[in-house]
């Protein structure tokens, strides 16, 4: 079972900033994939790590001053 999260597109100061953002997403517990569509990112996680991963997604979004919502 998978969980999909929509992240409102973050603003990056430089290429290094963008690389750090995506490396943090890739290292999330249960990470499966991330796809960009328009100004949104769609992150897919495996449900087995839901609570821990959501806490980390919140931290990432807070740091990059963006928001997220769980789609399913």
PDB file of C-alpha atoms in Angstrom:
ATOM      1  CA  UNK A   1       0.000   0.000   0.000  1.00  0.00           C
ATOM      2  CA  UNK A   2       1.292   3.465  -0.884  1.00  0.00           C
ATOM      3  CA  UNK A   3       0.673   6.993   0.335  1.00  0.00           C
ATOM      4  CA  UNK A   4       0.823   9.959  -2.066  1.00  0.00           C
ATOM      5  CA  UNK A   5       1.756  13.441  -0.837  1.00  0.00           C
ATOM      6  CA  UNK A   6       1.393  16.665  -2.812  1.00  0.00           C
ATOM      7  CA  UNK A   7       4.065  19.282  -2.048  1.00  0.00           C
ATOM      8  CA  UNK A   8       3.574  22.836  -3.226  1.00  0.00           C
ATOM      9  CA  UNK A   9       6.643  23.721  -5.275  1.00  0.00           C
ATOM     10  CA  UNK A  10       9.501  24.963  -3.106  1.00  0.00           C
ATOM     11  CA  UNK A  11      11.730  27.883  -4.072  1.00  0.00           C
ATOM     12  CA  UNK A  12      15.451  27.056  -4.268  1.00  0.00           C
ATOM     13  CA  UNK A  13      18.208  29.601  -3.690  1.00  0.00           C
ATOM     14  CA  UNK A  14      20.701  27.671  -5.792  1.00  0.00           C
ATOM     15  CA  UNK A  15      21.415  24.258  -7.300  1.00  0.00           C
ATOM     16  CA  UNK A  16      22.999  23.032  -4.063  1.00  0.00           C
ATOM     17  CA  UNK A  17      19.847  23.991  -2.144  1.00  0.00           C
ATOM     18  CA  UNK A  18      17.735  22.003  -4.619  1.00  0.00           C
ATOM     19  CA  UNK A  19      20.066  19.000  -4.345  1.00  0.00           C
ATOM     20  CA  UNK A  20      19.790  19.007  -0.550  1.00  0.00           C
ATOM     21  CA  UNK A  21      15.981  19.223  -0.717  1.00  0.00           C
ATOM     22  CA  UNK A  22      15.717  16.218  -3.024  1.00  0.00           C
ATOM     23  CA  UNK A  23      18.327  14.199  -1.131  1.00  0.00           C
ATOM     24  CA  UNK A  24      16.237  14.673   2.019  1.00  0.00           C
ATOM     25  CA  UNK A  25      13.147  13.423   0.179  1.00  0.00           C
ATOM     26  CA  UNK A  26      15.068  10.417  -1.191  1.00  0.00           C
ATOM     27  CA  UNK A  27      16.219   9.475   2.316  1.00  0.00           C
ATOM     28  CA  UNK A  28      12.711   9.453   3.829  1.00  0.00           C
ATOM     29  CA  UNK A  29      11.657   6.163   5.421  1.00  0.00           C
ATOM     30  CA  UNK A  30       9.517   4.283   2.915  1.00  0.00           C
ATOM     31  CA  UNK A  31      10.537   6.546  -0.006  1.00  0.00           C
ATOM     32  CA  UNK A  32       9.249   5.197  -3.322  1.00  0.00           C
ATOM     33  CA  UNK A  33       9.272   8.066  -5.855  1.00  0.00           C
ATOM     34  CA  UNK A  34       8.877  11.790  -6.485  1.00  0.00           C
ATOM     35  CA  UNK A  35       7.442  13.319  -9.667  1.00  0.00           C
ATOM     36  CA  UNK A  36       7.084  16.965 -10.613  1.00  0.00           C
ATOM     37  CA  UNK A  37       3.905  18.180 -12.337  1.00  0.00           C
ATOM     38  CA  UNK A  38       3.488  21.895 -12.888  1.00  0.00           C
ATOM     39  CA  UNK A  39       4.289  23.691  -9.653  1.00  0.00           C
ATOM     40  CA  UNK A  40       3.732  20.598  -7.495  1.00  0.00           C
ATOM     41  CA  UNK A  41       5.781  17.605  -6.463  1.00  0.00           C
ATOM     42  CA  UNK A  42       4.085  14.261  -5.879  1.00  0.00           C
ATOM     43  CA  UNK A  43       5.906  12.123  -3.347  1.00  0.00           C
ATOM     44  CA  UNK A  44       5.007   8.462  -2.979  1.00  0.00           C
ATOM     45  CA  UNK A  45       5.838   6.587   0.225  1.00  0.00           C
ATOM     46  CA  UNK A  46       5.229   3.063   1.410  1.00  0.00           C
ATOM     47  CA  UNK A  47       2.638   3.069   4.220  1.00  0.00           C
ATOM     48  CA  UNK A  48       4.793   1.061   6.639  1.00  0.00           C
ATOM     49  CA  UNK A  49       6.744   4.187   7.670  1.00  0.00           C
ATOM     50  CA  UNK A  50       3.865   6.687   7.572  1.00  0.00           C
ATOM     51  CA  UNK A  51       4.188   8.513  10.911  1.00  0.00           C
ATOM     52  CA  UNK A  52       7.968   8.857  10.907  1.00  0.00           C
ATOM     53  CA  UNK A  53       7.992   9.930   7.253  1.00  0.00           C
ATOM     54  CA  UNK A  54       5.221  12.513   7.715  1.00  0.00           C
ATOM     55  CA  UNK A  55       7.114  14.123  10.591  1.00  0.00           C
ATOM     56  CA  UNK A  56      10.154  14.430   8.351  1.00  0.00           C
ATOM     57  CA  UNK A  57       8.106  15.758   5.407  1.00  0.00           C
ATOM     58  CA  UNK A  58       6.773  18.458   7.748  1.00  0.00           C
ATOM     59  CA  UNK A  59      10.336  19.411   8.753  1.00  0.00           C
ATOM     60  CA  UNK A  60      11.462  19.552   5.112  1.00  0.00           C
ATOM     61  CA  UNK A  61       8.474  21.675   4.092  1.00  0.00           C
ATOM     62  CA  UNK A  62       8.970  23.999   7.067  1.00  0.00           C
ATOM     63  CA  UNK A  63      12.620  24.518   6.159  1.00  0.00           C
ATOM     64  CA  UNK A  64      11.818  25.298   2.498  1.00  0.00           C
ATOM     65  CA  UNK A  65       8.754  27.378   3.456  1.00  0.00           C
ATOM     66  CA  UNK A  66       6.273  25.250   1.539  1.00  0.00           C
ATOM     67  CA  UNK A  67       3.240  23.101   2.349  1.00  0.00           C
ATOM     68  CA  UNK A  68       2.068  19.559   1.739  1.00  0.00           C
ATOM     69  CA  UNK A  69      -1.086  17.501   1.898  1.00  0.00           C
ATOM     70  CA  UNK A  70      -1.686  13.768   1.939  1.00  0.00           C
ATOM     71  CA  UNK A  71      -3.753  12.724  -1.065  1.00  0.00           C
ATOM     72  CA  UNK A  72      -4.555   9.148  -0.076  1.00  0.00           C
TER      73      UNK A  72
END
